[in-house]
Short mmCIF file of N, CA and C in Angstrom, two decimals:
data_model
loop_
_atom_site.label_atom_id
_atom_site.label_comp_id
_atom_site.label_asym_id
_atom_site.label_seq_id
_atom_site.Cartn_x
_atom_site.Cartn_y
_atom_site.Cartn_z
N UNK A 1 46.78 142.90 137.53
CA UNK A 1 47.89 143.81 137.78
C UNK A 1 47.53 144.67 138.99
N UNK A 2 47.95 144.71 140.48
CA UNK A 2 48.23 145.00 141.26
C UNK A 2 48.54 146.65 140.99
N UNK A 3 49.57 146.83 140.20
CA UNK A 3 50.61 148.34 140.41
C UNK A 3 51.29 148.42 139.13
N UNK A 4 51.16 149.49 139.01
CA UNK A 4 51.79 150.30 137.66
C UNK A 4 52.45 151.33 138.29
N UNK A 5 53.55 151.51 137.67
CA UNK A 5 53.39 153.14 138.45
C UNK A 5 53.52 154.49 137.47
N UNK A 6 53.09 153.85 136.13
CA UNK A 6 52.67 154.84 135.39
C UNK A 6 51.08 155.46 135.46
N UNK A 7 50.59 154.32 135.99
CA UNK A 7 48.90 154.45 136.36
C UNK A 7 48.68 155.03 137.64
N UNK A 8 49.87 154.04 138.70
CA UNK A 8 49.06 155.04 140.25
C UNK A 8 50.15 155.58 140.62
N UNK A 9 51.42 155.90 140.65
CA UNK A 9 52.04 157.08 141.03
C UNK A 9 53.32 156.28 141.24
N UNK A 10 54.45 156.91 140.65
CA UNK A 10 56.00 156.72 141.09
C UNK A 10 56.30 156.53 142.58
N UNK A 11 55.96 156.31 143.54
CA UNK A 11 56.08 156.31 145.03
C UNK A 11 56.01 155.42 145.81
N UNK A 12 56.87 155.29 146.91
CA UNK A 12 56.46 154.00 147.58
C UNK A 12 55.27 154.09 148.22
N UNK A 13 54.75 154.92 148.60
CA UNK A 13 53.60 154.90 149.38
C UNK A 13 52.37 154.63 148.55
N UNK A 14 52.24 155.13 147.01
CA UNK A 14 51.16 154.34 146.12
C UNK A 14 51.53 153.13 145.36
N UNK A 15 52.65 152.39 146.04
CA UNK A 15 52.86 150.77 145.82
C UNK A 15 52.41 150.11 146.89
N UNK A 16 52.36 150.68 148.19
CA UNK A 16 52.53 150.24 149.67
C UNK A 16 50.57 150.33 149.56
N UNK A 17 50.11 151.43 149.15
CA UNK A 17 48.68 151.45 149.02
C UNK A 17 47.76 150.28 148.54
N UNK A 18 48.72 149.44 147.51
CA UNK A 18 48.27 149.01 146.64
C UNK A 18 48.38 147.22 146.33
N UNK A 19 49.39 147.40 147.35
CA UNK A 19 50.17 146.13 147.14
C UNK A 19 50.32 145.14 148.73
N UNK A 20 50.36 146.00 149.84
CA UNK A 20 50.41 145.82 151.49
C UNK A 20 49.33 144.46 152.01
N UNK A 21 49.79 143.60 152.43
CA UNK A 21 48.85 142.25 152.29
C UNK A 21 48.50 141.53 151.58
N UNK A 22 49.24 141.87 150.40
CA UNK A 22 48.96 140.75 148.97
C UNK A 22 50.33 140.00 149.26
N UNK A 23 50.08 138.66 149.10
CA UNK A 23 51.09 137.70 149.58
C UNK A 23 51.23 136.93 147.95
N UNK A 24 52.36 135.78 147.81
CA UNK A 24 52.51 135.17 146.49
C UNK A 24 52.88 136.51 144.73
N UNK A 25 53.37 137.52 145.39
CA UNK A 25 53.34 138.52 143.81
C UNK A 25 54.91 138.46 143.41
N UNK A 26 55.14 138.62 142.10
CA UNK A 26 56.04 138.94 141.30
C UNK A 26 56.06 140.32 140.83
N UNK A 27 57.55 141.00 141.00
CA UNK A 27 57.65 142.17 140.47
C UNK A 27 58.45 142.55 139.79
N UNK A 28 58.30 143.09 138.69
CA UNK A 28 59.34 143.11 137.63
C UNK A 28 59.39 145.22 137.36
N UNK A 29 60.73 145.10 137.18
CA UNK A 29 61.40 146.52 137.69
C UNK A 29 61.60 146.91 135.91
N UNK A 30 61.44 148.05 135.10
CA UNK A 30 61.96 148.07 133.94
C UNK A 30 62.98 149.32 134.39
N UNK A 31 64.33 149.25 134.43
CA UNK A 31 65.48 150.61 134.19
C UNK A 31 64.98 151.43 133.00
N UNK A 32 64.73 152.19 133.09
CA UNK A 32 64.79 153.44 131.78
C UNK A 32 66.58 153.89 131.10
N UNK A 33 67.17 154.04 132.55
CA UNK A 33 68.66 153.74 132.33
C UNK A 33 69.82 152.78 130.98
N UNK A 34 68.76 151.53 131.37
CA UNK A 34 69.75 151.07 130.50
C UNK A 34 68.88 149.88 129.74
N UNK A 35 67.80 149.89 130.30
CA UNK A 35 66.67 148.94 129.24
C UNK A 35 67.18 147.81 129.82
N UNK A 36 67.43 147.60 130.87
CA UNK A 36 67.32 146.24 132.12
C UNK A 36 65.94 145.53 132.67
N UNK A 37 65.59 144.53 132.64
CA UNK A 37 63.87 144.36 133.51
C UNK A 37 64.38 143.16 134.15
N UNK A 38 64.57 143.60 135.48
CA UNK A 38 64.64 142.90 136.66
C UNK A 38 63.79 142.21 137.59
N UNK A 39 63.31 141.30 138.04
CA UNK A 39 62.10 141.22 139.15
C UNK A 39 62.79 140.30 140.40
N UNK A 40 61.82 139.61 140.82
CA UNK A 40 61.75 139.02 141.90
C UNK A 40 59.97 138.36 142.75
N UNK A 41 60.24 137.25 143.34
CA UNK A 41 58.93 136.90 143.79
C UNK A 41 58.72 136.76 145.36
N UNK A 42 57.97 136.69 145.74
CA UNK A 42 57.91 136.37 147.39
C UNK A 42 56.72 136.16 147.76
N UNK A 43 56.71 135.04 148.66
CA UNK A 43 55.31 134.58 148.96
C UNK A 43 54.63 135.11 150.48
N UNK A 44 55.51 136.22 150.73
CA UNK A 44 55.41 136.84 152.15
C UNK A 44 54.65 138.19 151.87
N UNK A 45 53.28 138.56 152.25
CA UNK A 45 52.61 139.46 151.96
C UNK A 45 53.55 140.80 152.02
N UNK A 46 53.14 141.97 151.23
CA UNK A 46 53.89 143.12 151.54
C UNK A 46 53.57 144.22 152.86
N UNK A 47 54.15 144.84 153.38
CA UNK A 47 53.91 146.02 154.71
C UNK A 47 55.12 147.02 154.61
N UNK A 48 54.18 147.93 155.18
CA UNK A 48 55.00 149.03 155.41
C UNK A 48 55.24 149.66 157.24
N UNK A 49 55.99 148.80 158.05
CA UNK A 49 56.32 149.44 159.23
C UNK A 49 56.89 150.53 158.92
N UNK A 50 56.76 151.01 160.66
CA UNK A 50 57.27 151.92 160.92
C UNK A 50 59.25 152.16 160.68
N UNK A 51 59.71 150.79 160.96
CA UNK A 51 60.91 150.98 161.02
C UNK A 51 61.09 149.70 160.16
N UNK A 52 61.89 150.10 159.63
CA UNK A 52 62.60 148.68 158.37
C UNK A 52 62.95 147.06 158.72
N UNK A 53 62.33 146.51 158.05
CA UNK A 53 61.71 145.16 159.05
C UNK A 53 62.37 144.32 157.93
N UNK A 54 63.35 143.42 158.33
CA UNK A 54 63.83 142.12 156.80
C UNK A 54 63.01 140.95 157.27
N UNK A 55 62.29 140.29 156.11
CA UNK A 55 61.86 138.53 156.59
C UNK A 55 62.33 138.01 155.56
N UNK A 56 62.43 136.52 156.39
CA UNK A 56 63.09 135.58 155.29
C UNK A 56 61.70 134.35 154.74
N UNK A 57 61.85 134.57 153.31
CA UNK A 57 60.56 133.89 152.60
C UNK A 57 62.07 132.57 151.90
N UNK A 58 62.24 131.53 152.22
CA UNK A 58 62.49 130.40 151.80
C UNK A 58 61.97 129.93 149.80
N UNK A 59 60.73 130.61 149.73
CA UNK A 59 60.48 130.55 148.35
C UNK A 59 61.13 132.28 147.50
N UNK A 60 61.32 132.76 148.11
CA UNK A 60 61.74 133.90 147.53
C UNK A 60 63.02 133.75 146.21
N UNK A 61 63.19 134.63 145.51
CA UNK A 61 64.28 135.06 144.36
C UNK A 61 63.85 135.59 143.59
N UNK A 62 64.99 136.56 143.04
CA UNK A 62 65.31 137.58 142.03
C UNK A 62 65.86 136.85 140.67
N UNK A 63 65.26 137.70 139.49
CA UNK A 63 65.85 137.27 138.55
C UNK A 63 65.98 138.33 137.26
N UNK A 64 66.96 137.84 136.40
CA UNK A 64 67.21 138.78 135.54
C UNK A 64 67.33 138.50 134.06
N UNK A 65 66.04 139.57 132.79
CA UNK A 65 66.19 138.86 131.98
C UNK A 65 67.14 139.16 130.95
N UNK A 66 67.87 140.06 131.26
CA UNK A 66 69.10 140.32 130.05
C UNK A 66 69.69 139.19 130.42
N UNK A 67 70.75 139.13 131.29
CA UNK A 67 71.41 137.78 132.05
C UNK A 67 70.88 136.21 131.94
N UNK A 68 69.49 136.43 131.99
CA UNK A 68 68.81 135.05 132.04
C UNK A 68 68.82 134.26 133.03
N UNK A 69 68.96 134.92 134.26
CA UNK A 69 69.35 133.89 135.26
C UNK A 69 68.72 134.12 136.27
N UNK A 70 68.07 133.28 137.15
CA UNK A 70 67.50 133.23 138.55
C UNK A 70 68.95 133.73 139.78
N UNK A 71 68.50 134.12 140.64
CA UNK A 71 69.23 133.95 142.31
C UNK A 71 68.04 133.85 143.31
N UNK A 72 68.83 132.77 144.45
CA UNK A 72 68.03 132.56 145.65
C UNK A 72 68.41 133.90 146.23
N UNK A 73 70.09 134.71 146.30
CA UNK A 73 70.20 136.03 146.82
C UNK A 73 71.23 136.67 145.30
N UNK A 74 71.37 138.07 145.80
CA UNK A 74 71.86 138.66 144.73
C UNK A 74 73.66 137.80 144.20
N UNK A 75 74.17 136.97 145.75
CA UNK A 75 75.54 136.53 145.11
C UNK A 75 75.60 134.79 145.06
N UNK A 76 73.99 134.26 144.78
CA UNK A 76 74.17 133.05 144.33
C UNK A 76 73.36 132.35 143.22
N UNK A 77 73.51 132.07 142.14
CA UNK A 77 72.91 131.47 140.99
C UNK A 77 72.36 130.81 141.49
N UNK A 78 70.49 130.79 141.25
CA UNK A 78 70.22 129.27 141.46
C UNK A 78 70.11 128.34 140.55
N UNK A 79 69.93 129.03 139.00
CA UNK A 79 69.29 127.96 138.26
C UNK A 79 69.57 128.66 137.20
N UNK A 80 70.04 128.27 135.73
CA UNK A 80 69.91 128.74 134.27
C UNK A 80 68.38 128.48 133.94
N UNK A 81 67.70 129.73 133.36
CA UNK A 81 66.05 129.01 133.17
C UNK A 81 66.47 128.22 131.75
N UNK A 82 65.06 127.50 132.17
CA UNK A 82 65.23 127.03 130.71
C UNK A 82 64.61 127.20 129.37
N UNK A 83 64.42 128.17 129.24
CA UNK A 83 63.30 128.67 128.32
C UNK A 83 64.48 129.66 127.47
#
C-alpha cells in the first residue's frame, strides 16, 4: 500500500509525496457521502507539474463497484465484470 490518507494526510501533496513515479497503480476512492468506492488504474507513473498536464495511458480505466462496471472514459462502458 502506497497511500492511505488516513495514515499520511488528506492532501494532494502527501499523495504526490508518496505516489510521484510509481507507474502500473490502482486507486480506489471510498465517498463517506454516500458509501460509493470508486477507482481506476493507469500504467503511466504519477507527477506533479507545475501546470496541469493530461496523458493518455491506452491501458487506463475507471471503475465502479456499486454499478459493477468498468469504463475506458467516464461516458463509455467497457465491459460488465464478471465476477
Amino acid at each position: 500500500l502506497l497511500f492511505n490518507s488516513k495514515q499520511h494526510g488528506n492532501t494532494a501533496k502527501a499523495f504526490h509525496q508518496r505516489c510521484d513515479g510509481v507507474p502500473y497503480t490502482v486507486l480506489l476512492v471510498h465517498s463517506a457521502n454516500n458509501d460509493h468506492v470508486i477507482g481506476g488504474f493507469t500504467s503511466i507513473p504519477w507527477s506533479s507539474p507545475e501546470k496541469l498536464v493530461s496523458k493518455y495511458d491506452k491501458n487506463a480505466f475507471l471503475f465502479s463497484t456499486d454499478r459493477k462496471e468498468m469504463y475506458i472514459n467516464p461516458d463509455k462502458r467497457l465491459q460488465e465484470p464478471t465476477v
